[in-house]
Short mmCIF file of N, CA and C (backbone and C1' of nucleotides) in Angstrom, two decimals:
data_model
loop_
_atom_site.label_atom_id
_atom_site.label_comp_id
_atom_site.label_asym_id
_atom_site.label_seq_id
_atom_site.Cartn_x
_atom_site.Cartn_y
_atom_site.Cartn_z
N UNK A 1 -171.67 -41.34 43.11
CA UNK A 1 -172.50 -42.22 42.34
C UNK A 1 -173.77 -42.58 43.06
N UNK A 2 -174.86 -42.65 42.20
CA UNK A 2 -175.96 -42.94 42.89
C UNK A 2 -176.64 -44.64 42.39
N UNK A 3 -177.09 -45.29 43.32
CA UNK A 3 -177.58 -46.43 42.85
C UNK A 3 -179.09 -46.59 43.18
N UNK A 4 -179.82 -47.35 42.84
CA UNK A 4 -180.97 -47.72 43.07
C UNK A 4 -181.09 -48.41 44.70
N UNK A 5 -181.65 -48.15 45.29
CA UNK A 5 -181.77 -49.19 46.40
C UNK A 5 -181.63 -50.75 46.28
N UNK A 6 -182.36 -51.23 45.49
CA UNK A 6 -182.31 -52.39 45.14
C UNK A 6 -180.83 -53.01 44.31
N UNK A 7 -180.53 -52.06 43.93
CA UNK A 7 -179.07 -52.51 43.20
C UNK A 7 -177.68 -52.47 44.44
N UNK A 8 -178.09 -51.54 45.44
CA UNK A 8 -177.22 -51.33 46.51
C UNK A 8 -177.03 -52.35 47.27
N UNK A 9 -178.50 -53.38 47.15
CA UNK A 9 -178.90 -54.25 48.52
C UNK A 9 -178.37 -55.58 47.58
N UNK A 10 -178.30 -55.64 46.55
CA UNK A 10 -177.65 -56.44 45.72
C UNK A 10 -176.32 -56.60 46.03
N UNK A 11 -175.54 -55.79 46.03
CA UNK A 11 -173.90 -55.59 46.64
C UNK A 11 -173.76 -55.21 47.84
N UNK A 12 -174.51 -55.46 48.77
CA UNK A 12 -174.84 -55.34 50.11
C UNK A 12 -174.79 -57.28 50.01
N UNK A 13 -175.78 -57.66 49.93
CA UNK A 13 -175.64 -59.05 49.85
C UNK A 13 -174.55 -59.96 48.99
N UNK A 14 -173.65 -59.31 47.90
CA UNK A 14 -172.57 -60.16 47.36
C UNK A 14 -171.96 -59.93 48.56
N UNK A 15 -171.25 -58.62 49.26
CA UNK A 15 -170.56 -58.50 50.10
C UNK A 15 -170.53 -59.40 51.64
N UNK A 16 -171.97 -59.43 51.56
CA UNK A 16 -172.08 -60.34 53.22
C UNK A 16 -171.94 -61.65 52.81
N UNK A 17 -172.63 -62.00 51.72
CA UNK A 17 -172.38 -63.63 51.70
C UNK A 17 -170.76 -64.21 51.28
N UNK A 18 -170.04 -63.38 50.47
CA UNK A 18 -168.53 -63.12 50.19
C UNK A 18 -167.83 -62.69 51.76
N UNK A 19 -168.59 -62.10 52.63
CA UNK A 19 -167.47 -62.01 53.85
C UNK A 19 -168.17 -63.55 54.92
N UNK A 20 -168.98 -64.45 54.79
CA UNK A 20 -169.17 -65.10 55.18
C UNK A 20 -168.57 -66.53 54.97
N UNK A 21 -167.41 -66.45 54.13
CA UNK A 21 -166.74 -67.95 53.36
C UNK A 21 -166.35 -67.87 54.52
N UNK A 22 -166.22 -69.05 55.48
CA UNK A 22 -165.40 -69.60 56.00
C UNK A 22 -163.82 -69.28 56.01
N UNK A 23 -162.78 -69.61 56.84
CA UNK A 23 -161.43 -69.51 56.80
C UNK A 23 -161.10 -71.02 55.92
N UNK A 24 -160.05 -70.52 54.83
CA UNK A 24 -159.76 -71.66 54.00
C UNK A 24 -160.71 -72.22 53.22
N UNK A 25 -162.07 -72.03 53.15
CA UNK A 25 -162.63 -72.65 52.00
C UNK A 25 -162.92 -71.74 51.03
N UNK A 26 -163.27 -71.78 49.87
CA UNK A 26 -163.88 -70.59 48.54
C UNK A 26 -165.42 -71.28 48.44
N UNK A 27 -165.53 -70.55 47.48
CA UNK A 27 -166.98 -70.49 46.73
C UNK A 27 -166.73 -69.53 45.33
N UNK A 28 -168.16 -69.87 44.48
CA UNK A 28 -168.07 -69.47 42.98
C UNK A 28 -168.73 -68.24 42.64
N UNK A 29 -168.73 -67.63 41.70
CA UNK A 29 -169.78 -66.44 41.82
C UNK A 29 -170.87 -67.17 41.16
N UNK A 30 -170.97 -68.02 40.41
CA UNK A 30 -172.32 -68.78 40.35
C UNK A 30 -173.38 -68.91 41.20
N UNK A 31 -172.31 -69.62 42.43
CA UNK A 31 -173.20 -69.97 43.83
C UNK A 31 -173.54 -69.10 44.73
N UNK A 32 -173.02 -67.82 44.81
CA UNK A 32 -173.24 -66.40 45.23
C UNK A 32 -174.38 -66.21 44.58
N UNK A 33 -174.18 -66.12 43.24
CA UNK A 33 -175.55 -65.60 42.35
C UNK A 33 -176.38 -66.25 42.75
N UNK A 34 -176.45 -67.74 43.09
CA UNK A 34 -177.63 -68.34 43.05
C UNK A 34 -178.45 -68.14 44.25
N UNK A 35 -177.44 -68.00 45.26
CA UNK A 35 -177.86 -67.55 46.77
C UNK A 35 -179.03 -66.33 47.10
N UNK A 36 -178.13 -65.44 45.79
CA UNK A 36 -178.86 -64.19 45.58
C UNK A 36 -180.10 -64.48 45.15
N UNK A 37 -180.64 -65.44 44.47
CA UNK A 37 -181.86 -65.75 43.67
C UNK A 37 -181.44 -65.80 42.14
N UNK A 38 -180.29 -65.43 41.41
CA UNK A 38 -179.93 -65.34 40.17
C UNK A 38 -179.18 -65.83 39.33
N UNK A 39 -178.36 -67.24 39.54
CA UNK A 39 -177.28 -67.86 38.83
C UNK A 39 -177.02 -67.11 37.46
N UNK A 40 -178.08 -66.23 37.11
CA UNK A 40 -177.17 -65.58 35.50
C UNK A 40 -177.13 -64.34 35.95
N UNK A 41 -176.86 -64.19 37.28
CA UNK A 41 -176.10 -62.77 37.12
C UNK A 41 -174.69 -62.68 37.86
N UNK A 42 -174.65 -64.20 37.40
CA UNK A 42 -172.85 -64.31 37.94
C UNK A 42 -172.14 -63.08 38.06
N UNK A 43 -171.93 -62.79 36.18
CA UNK A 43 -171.00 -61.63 36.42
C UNK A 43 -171.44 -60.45 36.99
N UNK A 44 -172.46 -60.18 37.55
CA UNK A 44 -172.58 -59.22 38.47
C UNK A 44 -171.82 -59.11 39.11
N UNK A 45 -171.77 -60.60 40.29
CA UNK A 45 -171.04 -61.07 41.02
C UNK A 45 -169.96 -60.89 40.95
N UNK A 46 -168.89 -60.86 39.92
CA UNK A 46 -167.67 -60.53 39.87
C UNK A 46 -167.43 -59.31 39.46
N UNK A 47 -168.15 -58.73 38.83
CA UNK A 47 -168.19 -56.62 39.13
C UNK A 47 -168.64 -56.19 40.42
N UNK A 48 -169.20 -57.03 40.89
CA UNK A 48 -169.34 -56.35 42.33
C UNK A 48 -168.24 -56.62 43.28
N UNK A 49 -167.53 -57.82 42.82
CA UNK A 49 -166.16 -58.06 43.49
C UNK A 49 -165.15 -56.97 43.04
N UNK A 50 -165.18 -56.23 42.24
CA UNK A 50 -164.98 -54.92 41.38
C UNK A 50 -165.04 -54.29 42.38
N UNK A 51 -165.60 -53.99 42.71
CA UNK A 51 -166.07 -52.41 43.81
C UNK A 51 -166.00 -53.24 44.98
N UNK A 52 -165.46 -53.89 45.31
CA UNK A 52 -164.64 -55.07 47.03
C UNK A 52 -164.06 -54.13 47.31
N UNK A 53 -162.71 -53.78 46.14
CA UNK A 53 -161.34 -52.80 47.39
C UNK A 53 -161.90 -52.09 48.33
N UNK A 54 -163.57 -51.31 47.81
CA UNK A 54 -164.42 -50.12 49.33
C UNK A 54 -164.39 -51.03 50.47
N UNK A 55 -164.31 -52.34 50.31
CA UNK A 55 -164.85 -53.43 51.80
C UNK A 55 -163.95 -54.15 51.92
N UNK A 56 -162.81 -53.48 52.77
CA UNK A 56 -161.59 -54.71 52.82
C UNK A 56 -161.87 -55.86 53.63
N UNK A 57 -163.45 -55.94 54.32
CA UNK A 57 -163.29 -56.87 54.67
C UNK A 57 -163.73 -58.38 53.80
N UNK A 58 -163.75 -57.93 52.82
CA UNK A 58 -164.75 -58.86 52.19
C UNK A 58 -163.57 -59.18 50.93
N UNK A 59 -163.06 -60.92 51.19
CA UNK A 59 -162.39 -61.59 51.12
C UNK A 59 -162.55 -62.18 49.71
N UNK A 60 -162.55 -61.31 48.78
CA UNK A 60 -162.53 -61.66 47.43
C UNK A 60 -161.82 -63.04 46.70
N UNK A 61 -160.45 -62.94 47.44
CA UNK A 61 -159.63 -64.04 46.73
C UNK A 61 -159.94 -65.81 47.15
N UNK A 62 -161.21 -65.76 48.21
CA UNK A 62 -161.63 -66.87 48.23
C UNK A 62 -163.36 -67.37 46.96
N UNK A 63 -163.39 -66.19 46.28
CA UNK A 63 -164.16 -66.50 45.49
C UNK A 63 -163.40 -66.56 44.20
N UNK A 64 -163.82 -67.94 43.76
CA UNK A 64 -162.93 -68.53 42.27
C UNK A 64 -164.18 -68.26 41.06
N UNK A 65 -163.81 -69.16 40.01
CA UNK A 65 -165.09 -69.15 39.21
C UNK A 65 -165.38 -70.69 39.11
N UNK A 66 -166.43 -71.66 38.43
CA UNK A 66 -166.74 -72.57 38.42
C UNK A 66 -165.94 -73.71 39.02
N UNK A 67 -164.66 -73.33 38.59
CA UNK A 67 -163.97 -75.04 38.01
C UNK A 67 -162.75 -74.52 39.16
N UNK A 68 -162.77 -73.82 40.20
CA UNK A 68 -161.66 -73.18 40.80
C UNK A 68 -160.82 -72.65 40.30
N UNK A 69 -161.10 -72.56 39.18
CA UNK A 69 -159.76 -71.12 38.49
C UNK A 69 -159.53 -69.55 38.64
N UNK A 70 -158.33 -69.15 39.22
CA UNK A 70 -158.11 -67.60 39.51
C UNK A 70 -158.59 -66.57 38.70
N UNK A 71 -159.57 -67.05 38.05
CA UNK A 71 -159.81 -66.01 37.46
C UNK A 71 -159.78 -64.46 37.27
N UNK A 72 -159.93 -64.00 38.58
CA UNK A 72 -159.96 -62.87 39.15
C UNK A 72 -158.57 -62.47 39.63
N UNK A 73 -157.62 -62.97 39.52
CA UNK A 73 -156.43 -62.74 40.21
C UNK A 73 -155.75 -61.31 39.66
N UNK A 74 -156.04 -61.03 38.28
CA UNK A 74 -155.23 -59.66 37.47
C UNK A 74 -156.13 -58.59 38.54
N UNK A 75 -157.29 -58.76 38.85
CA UNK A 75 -157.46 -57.77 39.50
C UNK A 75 -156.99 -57.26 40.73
N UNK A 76 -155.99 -58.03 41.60
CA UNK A 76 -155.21 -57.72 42.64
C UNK A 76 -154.41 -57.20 42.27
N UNK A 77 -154.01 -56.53 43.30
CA UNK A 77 -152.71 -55.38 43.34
C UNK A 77 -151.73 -55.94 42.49
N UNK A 78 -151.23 -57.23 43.76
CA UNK A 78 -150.27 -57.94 42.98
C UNK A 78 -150.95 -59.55 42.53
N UNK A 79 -150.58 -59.77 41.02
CA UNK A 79 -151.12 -61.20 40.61
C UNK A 79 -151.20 -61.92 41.53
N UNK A 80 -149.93 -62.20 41.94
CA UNK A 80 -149.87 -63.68 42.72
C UNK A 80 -150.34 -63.32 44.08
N UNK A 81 -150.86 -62.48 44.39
CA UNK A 81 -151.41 -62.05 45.94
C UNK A 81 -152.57 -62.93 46.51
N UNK A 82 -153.50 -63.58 45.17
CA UNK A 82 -154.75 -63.93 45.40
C UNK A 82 -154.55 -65.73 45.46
N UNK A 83 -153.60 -65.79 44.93
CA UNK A 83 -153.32 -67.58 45.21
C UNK A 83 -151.99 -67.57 46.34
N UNK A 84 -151.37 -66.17 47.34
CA UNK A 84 -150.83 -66.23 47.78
C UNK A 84 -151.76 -66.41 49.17
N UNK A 85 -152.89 -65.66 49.04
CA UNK A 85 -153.70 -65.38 50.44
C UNK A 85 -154.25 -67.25 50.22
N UNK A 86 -154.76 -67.05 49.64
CA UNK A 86 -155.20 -68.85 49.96
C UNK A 86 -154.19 -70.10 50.36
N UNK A 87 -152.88 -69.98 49.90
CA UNK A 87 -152.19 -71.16 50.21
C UNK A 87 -151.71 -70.83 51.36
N UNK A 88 -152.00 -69.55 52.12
CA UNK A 88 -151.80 -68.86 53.47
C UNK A 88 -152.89 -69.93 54.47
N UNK A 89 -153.69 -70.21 53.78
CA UNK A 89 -154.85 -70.47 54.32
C UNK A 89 -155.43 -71.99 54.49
N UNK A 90 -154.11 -72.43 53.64
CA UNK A 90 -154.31 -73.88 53.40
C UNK A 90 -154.72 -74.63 52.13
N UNK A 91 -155.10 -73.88 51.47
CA UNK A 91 -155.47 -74.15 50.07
C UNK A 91 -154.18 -74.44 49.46
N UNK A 92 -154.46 -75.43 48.14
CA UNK A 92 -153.68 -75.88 47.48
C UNK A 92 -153.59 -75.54 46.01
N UNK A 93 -152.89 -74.14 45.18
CA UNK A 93 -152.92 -73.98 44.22
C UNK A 93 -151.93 -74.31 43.16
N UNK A 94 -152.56 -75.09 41.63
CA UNK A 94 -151.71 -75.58 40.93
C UNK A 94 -152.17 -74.83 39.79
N UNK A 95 -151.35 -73.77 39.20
CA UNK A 95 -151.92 -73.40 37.90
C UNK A 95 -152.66 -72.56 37.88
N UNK A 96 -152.73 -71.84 39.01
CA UNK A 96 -153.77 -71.10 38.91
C UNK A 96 -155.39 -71.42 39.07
N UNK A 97 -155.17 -72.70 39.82
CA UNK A 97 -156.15 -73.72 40.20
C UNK A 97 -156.64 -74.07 41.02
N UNK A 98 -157.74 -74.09 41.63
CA UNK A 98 -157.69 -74.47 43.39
C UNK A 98 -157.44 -76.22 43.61
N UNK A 99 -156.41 -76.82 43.91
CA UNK A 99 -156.16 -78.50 43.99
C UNK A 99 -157.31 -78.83 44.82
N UNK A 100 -158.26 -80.35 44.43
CA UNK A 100 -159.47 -80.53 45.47
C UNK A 100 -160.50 -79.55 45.50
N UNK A 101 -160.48 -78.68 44.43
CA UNK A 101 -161.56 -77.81 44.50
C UNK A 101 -162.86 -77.97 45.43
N UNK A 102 -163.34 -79.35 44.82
CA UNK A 102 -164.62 -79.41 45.41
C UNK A 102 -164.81 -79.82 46.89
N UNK A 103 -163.29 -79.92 47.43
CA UNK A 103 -163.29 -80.38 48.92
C UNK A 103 -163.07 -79.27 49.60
N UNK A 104 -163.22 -78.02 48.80
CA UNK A 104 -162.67 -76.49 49.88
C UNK A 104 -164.03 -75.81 49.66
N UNK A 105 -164.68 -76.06 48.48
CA UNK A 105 -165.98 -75.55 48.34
C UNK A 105 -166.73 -75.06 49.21
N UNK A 106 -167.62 -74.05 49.35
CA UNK A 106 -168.57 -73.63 50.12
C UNK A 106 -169.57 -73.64 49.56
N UNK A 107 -170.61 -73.86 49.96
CA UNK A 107 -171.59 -73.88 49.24
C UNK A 107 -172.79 -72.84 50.10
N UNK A 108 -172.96 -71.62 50.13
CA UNK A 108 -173.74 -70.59 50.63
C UNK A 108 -175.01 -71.13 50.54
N UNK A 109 -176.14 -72.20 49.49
CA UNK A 109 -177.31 -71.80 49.70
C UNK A 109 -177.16 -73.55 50.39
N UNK A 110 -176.18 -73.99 50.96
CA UNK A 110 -176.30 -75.20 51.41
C UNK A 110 -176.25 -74.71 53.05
N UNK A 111 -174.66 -73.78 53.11
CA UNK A 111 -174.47 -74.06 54.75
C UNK A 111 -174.97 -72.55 55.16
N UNK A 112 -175.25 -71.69 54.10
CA UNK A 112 -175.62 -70.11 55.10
C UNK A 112 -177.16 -70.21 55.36
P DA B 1 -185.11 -42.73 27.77
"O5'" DA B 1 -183.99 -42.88 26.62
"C5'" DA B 1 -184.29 -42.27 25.38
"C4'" DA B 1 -183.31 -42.75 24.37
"C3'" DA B 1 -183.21 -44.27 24.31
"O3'" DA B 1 -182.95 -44.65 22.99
"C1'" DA B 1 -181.12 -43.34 24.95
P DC B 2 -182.57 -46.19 22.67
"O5'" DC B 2 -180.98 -46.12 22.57
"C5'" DC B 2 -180.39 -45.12 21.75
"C4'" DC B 2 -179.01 -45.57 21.31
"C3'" DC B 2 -178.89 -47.09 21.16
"O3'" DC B 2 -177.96 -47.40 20.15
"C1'" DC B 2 -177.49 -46.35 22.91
P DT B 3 -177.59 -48.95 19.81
"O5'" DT B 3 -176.12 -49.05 20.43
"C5'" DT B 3 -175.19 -48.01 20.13
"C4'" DT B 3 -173.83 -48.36 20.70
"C3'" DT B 3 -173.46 -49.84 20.58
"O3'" DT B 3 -172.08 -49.94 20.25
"C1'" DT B 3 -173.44 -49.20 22.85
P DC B 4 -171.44 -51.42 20.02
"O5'" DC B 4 -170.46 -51.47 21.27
"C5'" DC B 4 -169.74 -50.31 21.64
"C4'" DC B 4 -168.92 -50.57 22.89
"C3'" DC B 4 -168.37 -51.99 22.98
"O3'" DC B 4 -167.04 -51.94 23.46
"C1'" DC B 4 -169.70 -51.53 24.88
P DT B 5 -166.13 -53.28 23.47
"O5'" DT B 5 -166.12 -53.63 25.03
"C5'" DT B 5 -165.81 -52.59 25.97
"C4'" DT B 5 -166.02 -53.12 27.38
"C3'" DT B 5 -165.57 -54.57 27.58
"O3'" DT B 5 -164.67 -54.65 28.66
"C1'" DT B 5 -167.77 -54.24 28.43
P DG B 6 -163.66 -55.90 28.73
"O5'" DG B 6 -164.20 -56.61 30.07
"C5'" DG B 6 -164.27 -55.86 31.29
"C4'" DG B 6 -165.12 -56.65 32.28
"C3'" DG B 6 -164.77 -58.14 32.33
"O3'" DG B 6 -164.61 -58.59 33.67
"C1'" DG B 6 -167.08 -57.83 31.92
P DA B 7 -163.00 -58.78 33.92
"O5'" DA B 7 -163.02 -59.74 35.18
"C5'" DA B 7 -162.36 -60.99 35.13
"C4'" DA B 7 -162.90 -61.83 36.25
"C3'" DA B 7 -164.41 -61.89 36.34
"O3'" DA B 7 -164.79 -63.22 36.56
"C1'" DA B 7 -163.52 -61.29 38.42
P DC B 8 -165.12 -64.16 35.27
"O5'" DC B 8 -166.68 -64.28 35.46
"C5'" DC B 8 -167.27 -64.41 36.75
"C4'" DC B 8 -168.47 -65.33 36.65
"C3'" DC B 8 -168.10 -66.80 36.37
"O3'" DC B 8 -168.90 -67.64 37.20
"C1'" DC B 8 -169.57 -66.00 34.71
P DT B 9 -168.60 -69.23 37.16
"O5'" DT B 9 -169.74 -69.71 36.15
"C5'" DT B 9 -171.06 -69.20 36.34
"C4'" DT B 9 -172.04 -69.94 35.44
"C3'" DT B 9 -171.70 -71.41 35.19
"O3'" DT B 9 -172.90 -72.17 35.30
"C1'" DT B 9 -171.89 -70.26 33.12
P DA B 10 -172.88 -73.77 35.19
"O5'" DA B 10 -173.71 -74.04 33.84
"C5'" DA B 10 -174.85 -73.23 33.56
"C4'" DA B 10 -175.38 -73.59 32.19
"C3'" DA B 10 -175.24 -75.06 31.85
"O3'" DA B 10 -176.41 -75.47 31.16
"C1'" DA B 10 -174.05 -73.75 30.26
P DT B 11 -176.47 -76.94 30.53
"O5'" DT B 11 -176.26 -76.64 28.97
"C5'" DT B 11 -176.88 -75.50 28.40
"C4'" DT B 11 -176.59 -75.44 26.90
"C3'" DT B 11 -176.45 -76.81 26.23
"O3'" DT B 11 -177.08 -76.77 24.95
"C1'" DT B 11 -174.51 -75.53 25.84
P DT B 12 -177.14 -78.10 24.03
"O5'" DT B 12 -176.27 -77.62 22.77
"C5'" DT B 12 -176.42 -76.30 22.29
"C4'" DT B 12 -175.33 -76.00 21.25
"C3'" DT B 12 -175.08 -77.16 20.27
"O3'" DT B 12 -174.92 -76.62 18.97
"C1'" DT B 12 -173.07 -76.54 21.31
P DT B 13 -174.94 -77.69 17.68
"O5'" DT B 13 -173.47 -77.43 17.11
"C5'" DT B 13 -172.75 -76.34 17.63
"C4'" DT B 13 -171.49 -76.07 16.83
"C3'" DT B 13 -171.10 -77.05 15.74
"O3'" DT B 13 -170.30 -76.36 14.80
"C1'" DT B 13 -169.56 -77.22 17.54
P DC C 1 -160.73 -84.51 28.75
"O5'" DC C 1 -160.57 -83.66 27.41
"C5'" DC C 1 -159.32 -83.69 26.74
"C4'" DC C 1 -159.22 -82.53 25.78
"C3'" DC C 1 -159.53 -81.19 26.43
"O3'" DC C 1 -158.75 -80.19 25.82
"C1'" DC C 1 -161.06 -81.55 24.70
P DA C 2 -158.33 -78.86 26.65
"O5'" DA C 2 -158.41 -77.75 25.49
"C5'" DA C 2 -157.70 -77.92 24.29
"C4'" DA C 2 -158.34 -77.08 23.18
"C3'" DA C 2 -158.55 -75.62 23.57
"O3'" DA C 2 -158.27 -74.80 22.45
"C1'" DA C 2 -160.62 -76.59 22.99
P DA C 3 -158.29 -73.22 22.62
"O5'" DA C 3 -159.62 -72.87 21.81
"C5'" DA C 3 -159.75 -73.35 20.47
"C4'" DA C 3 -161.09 -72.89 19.90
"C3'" DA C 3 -161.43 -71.43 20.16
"O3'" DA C 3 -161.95 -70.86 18.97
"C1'" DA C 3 -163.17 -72.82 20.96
P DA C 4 -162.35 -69.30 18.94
"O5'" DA C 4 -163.93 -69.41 18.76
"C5'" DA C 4 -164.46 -70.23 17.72
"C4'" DA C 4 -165.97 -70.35 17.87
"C3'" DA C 4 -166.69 -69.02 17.98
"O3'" DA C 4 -167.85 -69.06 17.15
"C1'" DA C 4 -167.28 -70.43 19.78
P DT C 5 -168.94 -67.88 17.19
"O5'" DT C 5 -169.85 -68.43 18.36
"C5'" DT C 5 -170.61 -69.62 18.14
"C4'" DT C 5 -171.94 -69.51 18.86
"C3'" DT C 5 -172.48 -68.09 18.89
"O3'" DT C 5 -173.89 -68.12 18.69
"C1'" DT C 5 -172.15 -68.90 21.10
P DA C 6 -174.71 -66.77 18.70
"O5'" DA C 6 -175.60 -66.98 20.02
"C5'" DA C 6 -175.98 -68.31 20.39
"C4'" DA C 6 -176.58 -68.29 21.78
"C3'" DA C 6 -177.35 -67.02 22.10
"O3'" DA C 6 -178.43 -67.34 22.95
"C1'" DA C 6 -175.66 -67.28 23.66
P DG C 7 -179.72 -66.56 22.96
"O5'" DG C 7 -180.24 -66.90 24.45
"C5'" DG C 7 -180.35 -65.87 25.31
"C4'" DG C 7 -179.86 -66.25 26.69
"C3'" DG C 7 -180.21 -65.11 27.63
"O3'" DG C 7 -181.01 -65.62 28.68
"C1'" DG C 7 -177.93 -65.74 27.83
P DC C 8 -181.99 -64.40 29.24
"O5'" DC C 8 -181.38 -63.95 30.63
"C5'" DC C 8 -180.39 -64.69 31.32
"C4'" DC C 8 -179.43 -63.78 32.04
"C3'" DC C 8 -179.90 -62.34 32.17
"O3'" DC C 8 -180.55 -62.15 33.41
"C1'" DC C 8 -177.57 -62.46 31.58
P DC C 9 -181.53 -60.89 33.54
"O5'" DC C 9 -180.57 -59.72 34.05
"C5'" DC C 9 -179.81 -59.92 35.22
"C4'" DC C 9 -178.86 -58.74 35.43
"C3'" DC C 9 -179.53 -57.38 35.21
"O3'" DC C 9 -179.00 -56.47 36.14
"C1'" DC C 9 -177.65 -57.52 33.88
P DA C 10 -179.92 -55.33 36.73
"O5'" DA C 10 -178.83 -54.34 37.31
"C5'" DA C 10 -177.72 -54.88 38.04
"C4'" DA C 10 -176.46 -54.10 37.74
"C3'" DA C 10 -176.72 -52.60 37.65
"O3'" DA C 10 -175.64 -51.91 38.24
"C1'" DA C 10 -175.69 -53.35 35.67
P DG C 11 -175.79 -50.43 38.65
"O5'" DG C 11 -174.43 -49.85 38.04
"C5'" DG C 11 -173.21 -50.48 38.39
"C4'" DG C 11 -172.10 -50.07 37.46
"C3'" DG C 11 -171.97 -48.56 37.28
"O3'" DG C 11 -170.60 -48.25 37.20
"C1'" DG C 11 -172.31 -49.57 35.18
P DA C 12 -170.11 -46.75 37.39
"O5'" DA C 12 -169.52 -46.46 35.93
"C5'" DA C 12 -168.54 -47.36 35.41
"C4'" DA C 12 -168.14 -46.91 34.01
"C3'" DA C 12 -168.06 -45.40 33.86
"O3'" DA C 12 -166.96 -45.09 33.03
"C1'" DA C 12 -169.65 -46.25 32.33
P DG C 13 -166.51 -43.52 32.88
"O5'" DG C 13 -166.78 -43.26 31.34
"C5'" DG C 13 -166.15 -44.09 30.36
"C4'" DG C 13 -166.67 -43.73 28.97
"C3'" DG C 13 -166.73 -42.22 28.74
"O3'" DG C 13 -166.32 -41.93 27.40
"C1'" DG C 13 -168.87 -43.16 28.41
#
DNA sequence: ACTCTGACTATTT
DNA sequence: CAAATAGCCAGAG
């Protein structure tokens, strides 16, 4: 597959700012996007978490969507893998929920 | 070149 | 408060 440069450096940057969460806290693809310069290209953000499995290092299951919901979880191997790695981590999931959301938060265009 | 789809979000009904 | 609606943009067929 061939990409544009600029589209590469796009998922070059979801990837670094996504391998930069902290241990135990998340972040949104909103706030990724916004980091990026783009809050409406969220779902980029989460198709580019799409093409993650190439970068195992880059810690997908700490990115939720707005409100801390797993959204993304069907896309793991196994469902419960992605609220399994976080409560590994200290996180508190109810429902498929991050508990205290806004106290695990990261906020990339605050602390990167 | 065109259409469909999606790990989103904000706004409106 | 739940559901629908509209922006948004890049990849895949």
């Amino acid at each position: 597959m061939k990409y544009a440069p600029e589209t590469q450096n796009f998922f070059q940057r979801v990837y670094a700012v996504t391998t930069h969460i902290p241990y135990g806290r998340v972040t949104t693809y909103g706030a990724i996007a916004k980091y990026l310069g783009a809050v409406k290209s969220s779902r980029m953000v989460g198709w580019a978490m799409n093409g993650a499995g190439h970068h195992p290092e880059v810690p997908a299951h700490r990115v939720v969507n707005r409100v801390g919901l797993l959204t993304g979880k069907h896309h793991f191997p196994q469902t419960n893998l992605m609220q399994q790695l976080l409560e590994n981590e200290g996180v508190v999931i109810k429902e498929d929920k991050v508990v205290n959301f806004k106290k695990h938060f990261w906020d990339p265009t605050l602390e990167l």
